[in-house]
Coordinates of C-alpha atoms (C1' of nucleotides) in Angstrom, one line a residue:
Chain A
X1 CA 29.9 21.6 16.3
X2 CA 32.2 23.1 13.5
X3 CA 30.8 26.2 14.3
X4 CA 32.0 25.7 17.8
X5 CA 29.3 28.1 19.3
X6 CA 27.1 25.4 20.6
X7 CA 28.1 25.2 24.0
X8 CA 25.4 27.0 26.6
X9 CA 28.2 29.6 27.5
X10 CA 28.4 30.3 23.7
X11 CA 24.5 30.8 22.9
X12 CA 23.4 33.9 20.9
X13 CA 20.1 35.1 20.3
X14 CA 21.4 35.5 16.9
X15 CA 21.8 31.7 16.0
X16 CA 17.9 32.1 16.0
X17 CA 17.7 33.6 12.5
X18 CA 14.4 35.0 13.2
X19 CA 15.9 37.0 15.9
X20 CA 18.9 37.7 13.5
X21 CA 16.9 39.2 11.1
X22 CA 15.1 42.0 13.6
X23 CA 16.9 45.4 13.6
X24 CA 19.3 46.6 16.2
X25 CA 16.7 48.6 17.8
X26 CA 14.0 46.0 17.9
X27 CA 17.0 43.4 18.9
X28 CA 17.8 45.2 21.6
X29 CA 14.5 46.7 22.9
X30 CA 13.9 42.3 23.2
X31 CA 16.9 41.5 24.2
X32 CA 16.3 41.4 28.3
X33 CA 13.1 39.5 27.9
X34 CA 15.1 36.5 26.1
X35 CA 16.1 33.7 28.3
X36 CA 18.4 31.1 27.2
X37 CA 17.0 27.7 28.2
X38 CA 17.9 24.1 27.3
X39 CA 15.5 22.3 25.2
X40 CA 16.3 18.2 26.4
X41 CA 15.6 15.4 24.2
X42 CA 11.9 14.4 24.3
X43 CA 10.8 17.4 26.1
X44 CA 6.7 18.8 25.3
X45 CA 7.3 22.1 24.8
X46 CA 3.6 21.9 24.7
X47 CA 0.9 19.7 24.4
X48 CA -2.4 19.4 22.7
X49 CA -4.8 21.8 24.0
X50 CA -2.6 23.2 26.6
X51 CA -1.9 27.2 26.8
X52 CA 1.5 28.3 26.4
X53 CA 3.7 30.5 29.2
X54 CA 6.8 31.2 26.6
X55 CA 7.3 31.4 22.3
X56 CA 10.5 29.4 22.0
X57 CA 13.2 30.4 19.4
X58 CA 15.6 27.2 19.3
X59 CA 19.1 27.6 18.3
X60 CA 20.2 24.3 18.7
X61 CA 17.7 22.3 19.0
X62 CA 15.2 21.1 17.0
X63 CA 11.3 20.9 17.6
X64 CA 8.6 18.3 16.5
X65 CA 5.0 19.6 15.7
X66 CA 3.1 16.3 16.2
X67 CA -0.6 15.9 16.5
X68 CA -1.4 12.4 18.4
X69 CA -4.2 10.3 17.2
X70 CA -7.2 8.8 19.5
X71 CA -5.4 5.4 19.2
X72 CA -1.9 6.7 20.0
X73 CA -0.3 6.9 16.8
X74 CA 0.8 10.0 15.5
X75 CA 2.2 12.2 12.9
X76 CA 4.7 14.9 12.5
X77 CA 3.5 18.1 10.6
X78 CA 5.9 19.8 10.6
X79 CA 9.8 20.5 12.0
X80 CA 11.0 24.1 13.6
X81 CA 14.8 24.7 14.4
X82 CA 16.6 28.0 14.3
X83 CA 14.9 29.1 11.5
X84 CA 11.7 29.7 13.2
X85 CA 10.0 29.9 16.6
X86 CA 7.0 27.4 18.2
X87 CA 4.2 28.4 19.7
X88 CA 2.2 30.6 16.8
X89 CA -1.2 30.2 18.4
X90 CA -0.2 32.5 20.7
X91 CA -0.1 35.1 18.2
X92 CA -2.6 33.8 16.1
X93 CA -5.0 33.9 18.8
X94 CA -6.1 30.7 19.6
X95 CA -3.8 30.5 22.9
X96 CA -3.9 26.6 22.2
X97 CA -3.8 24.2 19.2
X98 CA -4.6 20.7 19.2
X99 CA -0.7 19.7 18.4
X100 CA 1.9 18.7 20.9
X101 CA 5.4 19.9 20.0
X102 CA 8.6 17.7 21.1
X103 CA 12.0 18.4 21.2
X104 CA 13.4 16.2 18.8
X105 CA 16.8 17.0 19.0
X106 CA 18.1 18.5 22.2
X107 CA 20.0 21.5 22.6
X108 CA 19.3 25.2 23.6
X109 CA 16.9 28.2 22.8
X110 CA 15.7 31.4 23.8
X111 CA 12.0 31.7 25.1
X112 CA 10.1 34.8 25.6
X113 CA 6.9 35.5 27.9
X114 CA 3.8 35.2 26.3
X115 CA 3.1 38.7 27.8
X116 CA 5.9 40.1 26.5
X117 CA 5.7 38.5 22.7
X118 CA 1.7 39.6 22.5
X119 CA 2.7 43.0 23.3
X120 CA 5.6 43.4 20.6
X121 CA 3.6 41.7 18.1
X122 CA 0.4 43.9 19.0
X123 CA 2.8 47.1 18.3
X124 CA 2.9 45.6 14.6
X125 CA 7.1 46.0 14.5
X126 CA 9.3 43.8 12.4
X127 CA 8.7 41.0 14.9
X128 CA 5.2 40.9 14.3
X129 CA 5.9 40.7 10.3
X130 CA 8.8 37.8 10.6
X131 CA 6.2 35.7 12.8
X132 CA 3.8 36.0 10.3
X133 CA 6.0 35.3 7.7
X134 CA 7.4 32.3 9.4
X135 CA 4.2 31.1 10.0
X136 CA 3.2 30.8 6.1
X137 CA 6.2 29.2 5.7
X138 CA 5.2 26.8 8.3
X139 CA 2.1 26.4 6.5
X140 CA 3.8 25.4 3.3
X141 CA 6.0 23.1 5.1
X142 CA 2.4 21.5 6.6
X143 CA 0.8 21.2 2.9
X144 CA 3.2 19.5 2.2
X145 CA 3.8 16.7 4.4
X146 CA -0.4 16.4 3.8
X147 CA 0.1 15.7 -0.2
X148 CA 3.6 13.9 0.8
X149 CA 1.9 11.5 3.3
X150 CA -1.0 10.3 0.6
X151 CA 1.9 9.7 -2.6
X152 CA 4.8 8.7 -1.5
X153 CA 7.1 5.6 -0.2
X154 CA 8.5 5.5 3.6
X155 CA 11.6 5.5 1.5
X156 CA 11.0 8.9 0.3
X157 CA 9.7 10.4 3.3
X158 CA 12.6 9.2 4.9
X159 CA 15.1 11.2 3.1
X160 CA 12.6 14.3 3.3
X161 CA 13.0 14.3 7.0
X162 CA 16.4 13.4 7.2
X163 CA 17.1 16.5 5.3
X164 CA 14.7 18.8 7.1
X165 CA 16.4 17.5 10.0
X166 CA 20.0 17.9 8.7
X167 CA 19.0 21.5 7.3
X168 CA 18.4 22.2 11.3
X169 CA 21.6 20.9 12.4
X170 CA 25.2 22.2 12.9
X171 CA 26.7 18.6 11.8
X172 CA 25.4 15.3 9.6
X173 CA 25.0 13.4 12.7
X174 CA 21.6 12.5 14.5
X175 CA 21.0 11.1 17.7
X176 CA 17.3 9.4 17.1
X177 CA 16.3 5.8 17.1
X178 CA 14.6 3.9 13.8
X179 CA 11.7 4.0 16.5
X180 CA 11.0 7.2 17.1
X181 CA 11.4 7.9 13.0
X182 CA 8.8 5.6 12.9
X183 CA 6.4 8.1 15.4
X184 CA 7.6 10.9 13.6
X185 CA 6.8 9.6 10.2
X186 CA 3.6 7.8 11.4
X187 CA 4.8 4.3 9.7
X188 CA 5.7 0.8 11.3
X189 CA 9.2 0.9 12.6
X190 CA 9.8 -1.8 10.3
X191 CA 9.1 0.2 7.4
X192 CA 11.8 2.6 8.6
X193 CA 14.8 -0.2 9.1
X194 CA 14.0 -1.3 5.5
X195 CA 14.2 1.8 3.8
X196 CA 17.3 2.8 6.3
X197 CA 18.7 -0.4 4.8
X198 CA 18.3 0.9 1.7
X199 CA 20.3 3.7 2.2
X200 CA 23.2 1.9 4.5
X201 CA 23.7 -0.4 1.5
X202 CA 23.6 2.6 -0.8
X203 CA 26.6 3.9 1.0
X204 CA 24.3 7.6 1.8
X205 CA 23.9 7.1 5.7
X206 CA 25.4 4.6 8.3
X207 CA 23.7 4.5 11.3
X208 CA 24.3 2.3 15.0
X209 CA 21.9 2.0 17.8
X210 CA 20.0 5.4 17.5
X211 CA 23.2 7.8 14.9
X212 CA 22.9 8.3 12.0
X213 CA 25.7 9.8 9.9
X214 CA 24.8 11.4 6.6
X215 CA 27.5 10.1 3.9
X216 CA 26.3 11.1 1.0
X217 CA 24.1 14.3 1.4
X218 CA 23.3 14.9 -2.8
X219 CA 22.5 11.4 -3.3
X220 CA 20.4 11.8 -0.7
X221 CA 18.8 14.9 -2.4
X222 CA 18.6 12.2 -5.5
X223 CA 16.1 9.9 -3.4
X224 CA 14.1 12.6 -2.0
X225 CA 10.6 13.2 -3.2
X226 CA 9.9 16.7 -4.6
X227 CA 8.1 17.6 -1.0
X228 CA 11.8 18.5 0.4
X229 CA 12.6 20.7 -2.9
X230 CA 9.4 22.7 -2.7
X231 CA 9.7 23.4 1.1
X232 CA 13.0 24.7 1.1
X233 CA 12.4 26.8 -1.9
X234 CA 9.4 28.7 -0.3
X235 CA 11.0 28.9 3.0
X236 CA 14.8 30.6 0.9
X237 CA 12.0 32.9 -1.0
X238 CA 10.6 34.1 2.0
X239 CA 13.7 34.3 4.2
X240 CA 16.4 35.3 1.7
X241 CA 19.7 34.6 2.8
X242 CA 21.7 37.7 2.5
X243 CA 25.6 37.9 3.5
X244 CA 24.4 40.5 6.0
X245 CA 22.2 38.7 8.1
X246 CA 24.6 35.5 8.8
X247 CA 27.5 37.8 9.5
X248 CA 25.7 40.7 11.5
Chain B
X1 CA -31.3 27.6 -0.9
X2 CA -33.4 26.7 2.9
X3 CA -32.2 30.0 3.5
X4 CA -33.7 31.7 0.7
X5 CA -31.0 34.1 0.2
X6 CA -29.0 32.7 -2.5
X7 CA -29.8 34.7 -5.1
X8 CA -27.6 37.2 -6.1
X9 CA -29.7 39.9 -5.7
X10 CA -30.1 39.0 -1.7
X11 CA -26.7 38.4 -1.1
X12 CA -25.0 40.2 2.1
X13 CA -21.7 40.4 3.0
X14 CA -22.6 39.2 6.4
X15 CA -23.5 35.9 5.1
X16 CA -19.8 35.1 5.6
X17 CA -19.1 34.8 9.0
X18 CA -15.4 36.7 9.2
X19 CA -17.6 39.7 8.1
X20 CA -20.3 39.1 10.4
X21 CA -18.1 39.2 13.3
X22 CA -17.2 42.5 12.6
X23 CA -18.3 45.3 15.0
X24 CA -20.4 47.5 12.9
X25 CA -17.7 50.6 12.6
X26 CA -15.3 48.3 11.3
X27 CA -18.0 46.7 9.1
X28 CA -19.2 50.3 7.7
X29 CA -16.1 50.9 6.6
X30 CA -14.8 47.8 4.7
X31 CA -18.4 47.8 2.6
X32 CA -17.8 50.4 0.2
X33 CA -14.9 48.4 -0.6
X34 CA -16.2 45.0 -0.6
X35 CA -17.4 43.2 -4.1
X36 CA -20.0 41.1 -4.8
X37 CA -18.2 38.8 -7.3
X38 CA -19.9 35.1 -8.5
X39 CA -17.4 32.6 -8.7
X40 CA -18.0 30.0 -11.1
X41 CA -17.2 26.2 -10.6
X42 CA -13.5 25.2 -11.4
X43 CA -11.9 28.4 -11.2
X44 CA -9.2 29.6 -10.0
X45 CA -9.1 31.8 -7.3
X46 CA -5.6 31.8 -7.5
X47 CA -2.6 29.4 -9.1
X48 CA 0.5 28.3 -7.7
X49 CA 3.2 31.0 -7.1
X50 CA 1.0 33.9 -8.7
X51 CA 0.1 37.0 -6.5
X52 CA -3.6 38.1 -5.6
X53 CA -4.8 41.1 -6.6
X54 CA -7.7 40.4 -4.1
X55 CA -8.7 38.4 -0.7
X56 CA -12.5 36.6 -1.3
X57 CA -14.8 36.1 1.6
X58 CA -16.5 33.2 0.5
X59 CA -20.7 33.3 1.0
X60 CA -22.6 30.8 -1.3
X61 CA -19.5 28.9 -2.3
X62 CA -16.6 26.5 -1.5
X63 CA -13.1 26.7 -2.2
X64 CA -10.7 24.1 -2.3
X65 CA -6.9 24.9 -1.3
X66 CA -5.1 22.3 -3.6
X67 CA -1.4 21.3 -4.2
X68 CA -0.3 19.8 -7.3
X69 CA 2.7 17.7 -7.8
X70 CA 5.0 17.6 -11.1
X71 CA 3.0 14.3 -11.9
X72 CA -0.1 16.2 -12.1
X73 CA -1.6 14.2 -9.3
X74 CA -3.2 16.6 -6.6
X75 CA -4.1 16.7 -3.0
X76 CA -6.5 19.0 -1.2
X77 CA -5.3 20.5 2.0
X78 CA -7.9 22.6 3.3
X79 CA -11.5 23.8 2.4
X80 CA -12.9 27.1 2.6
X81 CA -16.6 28.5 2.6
X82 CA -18.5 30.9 4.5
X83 CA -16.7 30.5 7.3
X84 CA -13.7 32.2 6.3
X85 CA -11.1 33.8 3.3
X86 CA -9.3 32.8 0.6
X87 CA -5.7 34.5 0.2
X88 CA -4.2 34.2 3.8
X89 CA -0.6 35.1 1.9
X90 CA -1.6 38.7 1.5
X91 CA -2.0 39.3 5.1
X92 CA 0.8 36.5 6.3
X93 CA 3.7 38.2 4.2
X94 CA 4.5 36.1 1.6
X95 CA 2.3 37.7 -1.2
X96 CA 1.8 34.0 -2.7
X97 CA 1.8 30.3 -2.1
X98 CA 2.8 27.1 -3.7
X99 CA -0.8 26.1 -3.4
X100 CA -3.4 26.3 -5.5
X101 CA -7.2 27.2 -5.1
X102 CA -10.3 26.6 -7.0
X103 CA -13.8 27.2 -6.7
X104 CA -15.5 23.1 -5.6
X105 CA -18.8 24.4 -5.5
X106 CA -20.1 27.4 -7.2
X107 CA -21.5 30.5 -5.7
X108 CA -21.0 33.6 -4.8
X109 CA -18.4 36.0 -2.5
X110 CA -17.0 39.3 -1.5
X111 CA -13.9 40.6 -2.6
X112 CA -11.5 43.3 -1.2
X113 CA -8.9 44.5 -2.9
X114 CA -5.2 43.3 -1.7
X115 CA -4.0 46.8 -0.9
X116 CA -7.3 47.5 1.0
X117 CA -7.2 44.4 2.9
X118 CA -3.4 45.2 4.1
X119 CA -4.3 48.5 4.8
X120 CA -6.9 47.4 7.0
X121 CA -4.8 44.5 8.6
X122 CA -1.8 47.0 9.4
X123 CA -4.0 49.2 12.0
X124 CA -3.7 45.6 14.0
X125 CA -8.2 46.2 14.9
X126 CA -10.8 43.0 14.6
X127 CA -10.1 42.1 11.1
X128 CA -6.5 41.5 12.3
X129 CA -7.7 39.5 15.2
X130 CA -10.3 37.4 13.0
X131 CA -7.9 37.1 9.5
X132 CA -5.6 35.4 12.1
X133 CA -7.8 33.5 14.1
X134 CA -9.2 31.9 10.8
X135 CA -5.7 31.0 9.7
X136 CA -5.3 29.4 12.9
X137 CA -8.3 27.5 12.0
X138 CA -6.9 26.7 9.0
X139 CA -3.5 25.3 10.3
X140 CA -5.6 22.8 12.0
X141 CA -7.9 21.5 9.2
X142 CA -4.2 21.5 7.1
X143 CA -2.5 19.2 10.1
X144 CA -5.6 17.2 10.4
X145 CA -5.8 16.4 6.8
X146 CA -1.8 15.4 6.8
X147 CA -3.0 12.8 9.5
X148 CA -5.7 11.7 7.9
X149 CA -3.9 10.7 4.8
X150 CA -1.2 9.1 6.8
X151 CA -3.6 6.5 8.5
X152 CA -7.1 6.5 7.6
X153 CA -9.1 4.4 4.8
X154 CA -10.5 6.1 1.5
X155 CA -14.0 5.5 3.0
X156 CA -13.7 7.2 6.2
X157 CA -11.4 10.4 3.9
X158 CA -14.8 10.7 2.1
X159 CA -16.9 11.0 5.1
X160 CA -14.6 13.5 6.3
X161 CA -14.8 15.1 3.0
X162 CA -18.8 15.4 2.3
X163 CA -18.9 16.4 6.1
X164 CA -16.7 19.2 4.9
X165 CA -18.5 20.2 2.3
X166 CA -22.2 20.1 3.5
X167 CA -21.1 22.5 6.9
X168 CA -20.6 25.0 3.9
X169 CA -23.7 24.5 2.0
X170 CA -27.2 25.1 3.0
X171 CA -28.4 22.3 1.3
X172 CA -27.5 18.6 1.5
X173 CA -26.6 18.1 -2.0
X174 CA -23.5 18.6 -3.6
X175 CA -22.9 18.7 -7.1
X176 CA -19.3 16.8 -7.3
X177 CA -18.6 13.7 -9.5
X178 CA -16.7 11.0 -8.3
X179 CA -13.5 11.6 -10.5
X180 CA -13.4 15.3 -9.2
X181 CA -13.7 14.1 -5.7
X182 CA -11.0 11.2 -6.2
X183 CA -9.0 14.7 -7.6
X184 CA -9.2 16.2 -4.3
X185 CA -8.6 13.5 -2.2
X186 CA -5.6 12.5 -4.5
X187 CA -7.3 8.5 -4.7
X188 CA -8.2 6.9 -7.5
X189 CA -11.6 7.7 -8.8
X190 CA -12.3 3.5 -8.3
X191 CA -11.2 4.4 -4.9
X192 CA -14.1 6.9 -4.9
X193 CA -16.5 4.4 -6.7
X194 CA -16.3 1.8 -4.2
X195 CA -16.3 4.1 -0.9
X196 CA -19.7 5.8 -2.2
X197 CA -21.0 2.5 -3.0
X198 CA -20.6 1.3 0.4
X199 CA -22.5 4.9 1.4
X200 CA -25.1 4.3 -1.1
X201 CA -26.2 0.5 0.1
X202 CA -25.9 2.0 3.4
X203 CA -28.8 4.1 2.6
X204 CA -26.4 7.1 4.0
X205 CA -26.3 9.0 0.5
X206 CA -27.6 9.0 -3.0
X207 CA -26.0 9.8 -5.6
X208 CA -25.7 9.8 -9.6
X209 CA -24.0 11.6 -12.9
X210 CA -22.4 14.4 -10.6
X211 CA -25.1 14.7 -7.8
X212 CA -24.6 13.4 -4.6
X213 CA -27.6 13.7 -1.7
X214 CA -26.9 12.7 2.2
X215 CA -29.7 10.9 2.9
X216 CA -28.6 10.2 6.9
X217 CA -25.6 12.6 8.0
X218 CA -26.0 11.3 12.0
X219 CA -24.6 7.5 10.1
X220 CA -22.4 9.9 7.8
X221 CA -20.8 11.1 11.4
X222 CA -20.5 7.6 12.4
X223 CA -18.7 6.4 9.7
X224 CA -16.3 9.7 9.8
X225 CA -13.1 9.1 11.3
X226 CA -11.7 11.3 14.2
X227 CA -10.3 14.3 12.1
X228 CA -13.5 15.8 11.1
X229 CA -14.5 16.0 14.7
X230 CA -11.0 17.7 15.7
X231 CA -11.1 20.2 12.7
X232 CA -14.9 21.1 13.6
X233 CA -13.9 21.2 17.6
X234 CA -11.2 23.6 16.8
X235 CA -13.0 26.0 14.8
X236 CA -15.8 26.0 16.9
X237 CA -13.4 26.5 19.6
X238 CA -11.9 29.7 18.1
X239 CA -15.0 30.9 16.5
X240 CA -17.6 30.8 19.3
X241 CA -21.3 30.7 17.6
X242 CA -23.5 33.4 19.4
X243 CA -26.9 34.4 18.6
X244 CA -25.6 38.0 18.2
X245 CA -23.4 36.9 15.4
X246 CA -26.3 34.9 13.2
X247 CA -29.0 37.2 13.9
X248 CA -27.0 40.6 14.2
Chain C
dA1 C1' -35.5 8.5 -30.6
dC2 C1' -31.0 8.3 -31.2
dC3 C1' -26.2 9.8 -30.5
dG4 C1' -22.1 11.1 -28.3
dA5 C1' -20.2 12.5 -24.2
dT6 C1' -19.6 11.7 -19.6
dA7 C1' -20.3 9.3 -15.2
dT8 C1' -20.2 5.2 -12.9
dG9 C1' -19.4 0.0 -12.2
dT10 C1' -16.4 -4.0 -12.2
dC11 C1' -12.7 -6.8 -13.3
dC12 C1' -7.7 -8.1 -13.3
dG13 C1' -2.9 -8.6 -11.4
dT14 C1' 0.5 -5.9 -8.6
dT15 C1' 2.5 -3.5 -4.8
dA16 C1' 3.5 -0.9 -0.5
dA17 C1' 2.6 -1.0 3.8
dC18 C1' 0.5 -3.3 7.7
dG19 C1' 0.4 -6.3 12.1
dA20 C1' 2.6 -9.7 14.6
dA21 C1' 6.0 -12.6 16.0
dC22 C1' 10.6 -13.6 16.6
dA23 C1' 15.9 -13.5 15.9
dT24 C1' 20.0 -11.1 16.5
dA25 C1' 23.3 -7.5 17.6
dC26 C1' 25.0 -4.1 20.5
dC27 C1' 25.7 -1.2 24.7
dG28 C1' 26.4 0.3 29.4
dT29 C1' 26.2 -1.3 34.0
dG30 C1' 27.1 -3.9 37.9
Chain D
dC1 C1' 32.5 -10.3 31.7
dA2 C1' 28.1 -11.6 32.1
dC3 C1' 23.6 -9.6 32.0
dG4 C1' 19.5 -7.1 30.8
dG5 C1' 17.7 -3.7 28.1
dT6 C1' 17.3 -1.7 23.8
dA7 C1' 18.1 -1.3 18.9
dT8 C1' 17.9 -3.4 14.6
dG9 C1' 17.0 -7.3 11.3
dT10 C1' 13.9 -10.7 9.2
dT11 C1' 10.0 -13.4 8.2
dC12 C1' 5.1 -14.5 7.7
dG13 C1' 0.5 -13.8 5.9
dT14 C1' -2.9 -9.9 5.2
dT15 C1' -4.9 -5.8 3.3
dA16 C1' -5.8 -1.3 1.1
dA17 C1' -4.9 1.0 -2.5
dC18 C1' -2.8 1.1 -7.1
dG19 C1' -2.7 1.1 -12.4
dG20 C1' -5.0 -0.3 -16.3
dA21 C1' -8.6 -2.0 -19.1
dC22 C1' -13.1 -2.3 -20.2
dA23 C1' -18.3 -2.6 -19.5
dT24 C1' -22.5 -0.3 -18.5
dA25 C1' -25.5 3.5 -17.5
dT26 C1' -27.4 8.1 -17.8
dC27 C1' -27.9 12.7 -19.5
dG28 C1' -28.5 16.5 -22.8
dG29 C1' -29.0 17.9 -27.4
dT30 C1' -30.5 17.6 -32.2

DNA sequence: ACCGATATGTCCGTTAACGAACATACCGTG
DNA sequence: CACGGTATGTTCGTTAACGGACATATCGGT
């Protein structure tokens, strides 16, 4: 909201940064196949197993990857917002995975027809080579929250997805429930209120009934495990930020 | 060594499956360029952060994809044999990865060089289409092992692990000791100790000073939890086994 | 046949997270 | 403004894995 371009009559392709970075000609040349759709709170984009109509590129929303276990508990793998786009088994051939993605935090983005995306990334433009590159950073992003599940505290992984959330987000507020932390994270909710407590008492967050308000953002970055570090490293190295491509 | 073929003098490149697939055009025309290379146990196919000069299509031997924290403690993320490549990060954009990989088992593979292998990836034909398809595969086994660490026992992580390992050998014996094993599930090596124990008594493998036998892999499956079965459904899903493909 | 290196076995106390049950606080709605 | 639903807080015992120390077993080499 300080950007003030998050209402649906502001919406711009660009806010996707993937789509940012494509040049004019490829932007444009896409530009009629992109629909603006909201993304609502606890939407399936897509679920496990099931083939995908649209690639999604959020812009203010942000998107679970979750796979769900036999028993019903689950695990997020990984977290998509305007840096990236879900659905990559569509151009990775598989047409399905066994993941569900969820809308996490609601807000809008910009799908394209499954047609429409094979056939751009087939031609083997820029789109095709930001996918890709996306996708490894995804993968990183995965690897990670593998070796960060098996070492660290549910304090620690708290903070990590905080600020993978936060990094997705125009403001320090979230709208999400100790609860469905707890899904995300695959712990007990319990285990989420006590570290949470933690960090109310530490003065970094205060949170009410499902917000949460960052406070204290660095000491936050203090508490966090290494996992959050590497991630956003890999994903700045392959997606440099230049002046250009948030201004364009 | 059922197979008979392990030698290096009767190696093929079409003992790795990615290569098999190949139509023979494409096939004649990557084999001047592909390299018979041994690759001896422990070592690295490539570090953390360093660029490959070359992709490896596994045929005799197994690598493990490994991240290392600043602690030095370790976690594998995903396994490799004949059933795929090691060096996705040539093809995917990012020309390296904060991962690291390292040869579990020894044996032998093909190599092609990096600026072959993009050459070949950038007309978009089958290599493309498989190169991606495996990495799709590999997304899977990467989210599956995130889960497994998140909620399942040491016990059932080593089932999953020699269940792994033995789809990429042709015998059922792996040479491993405990410690490196406890190294790639990032347990403790006591951790290891007692889970094979319970195997051992169980009459399901044998095992001593770095040699491990599966005695009885249909108890080995029972024991297993869930994530083997998903990983193996998936790739099985994406890479159909036809009789053309072994025999061809 | 012995030695040293390495692999495996077993013990201890400690801890983080679990599973379950229950208590309290807060919000919007009627 | 009372109510019901939902979010959060707290407690209990239990368990899997940890970290460390140490004992034993097995192999290859001289």
């Amino acid at each position: 909201m300080t950007t003030g371009n998050t209402e649906s009559t502001k919406q711009n392709p660009k806010d996707n940064r993937l789509l940012a970075a494509l040049s004019e000609t490829d932007y444009e040349r896409l530009l009629p196949d992109l629909e603006l759709v909201p993304l609502p709170l606890a939407w399936a984009v897509y679920e496990a197993g099931g083939t995908l109509g649209y690639v999604y590129f959020p812009t203010t929303s942000i998107i679970s990857l979750l796979y769900v276990m036999e028993n019903g508990s689950s695990a997020e793998i990984a977290v998509t917002g305007n840096d990236g786009l879900v659905g990559i088994s569509l151009f990775m051939g598989g047409e399905s995975t066994p993941s569900r993605a969820v809308v996490q935090s609601a807000g809008y983005g910009y799908r394209l027809k499954a047609s429409v995306l094979k056939k751009e990334f087939a031609q083997g433009g820029e789109l095709q080579h930001l996918a890709l590159r996306y996708t490894q950073a995804l993968i990183t992003q995965m690897a990670q929250t593998a070796v960060c599940n098996r070492h660290h505290t549910v304090e620690q992984q708290l903070c990590r997805w905080l600020l993978l959330s936060l990094d997705r987000l125009p403001t320090n507020e979230l709208s999400m429930t100790q609860e469905l932390i707890a899904n995300m994270l695959g712990v007990r909710r319990e285990g989420v209120t006590e570290a949470a407590g933690h960090l109310q008492n530490a003065g970094i967050i205060s949170y009410s009934r499902g917000k949460i308000t960052v406070l204290d953002r660095p000491k936050l970055e203090q508490r966090v495990c290494e996992c959050y570090a590497v991630v956003k490293k890999e994903h700045d190295r392959l997606f440099p930020q230049t002046k250009d491509q948030t201004v364009h």
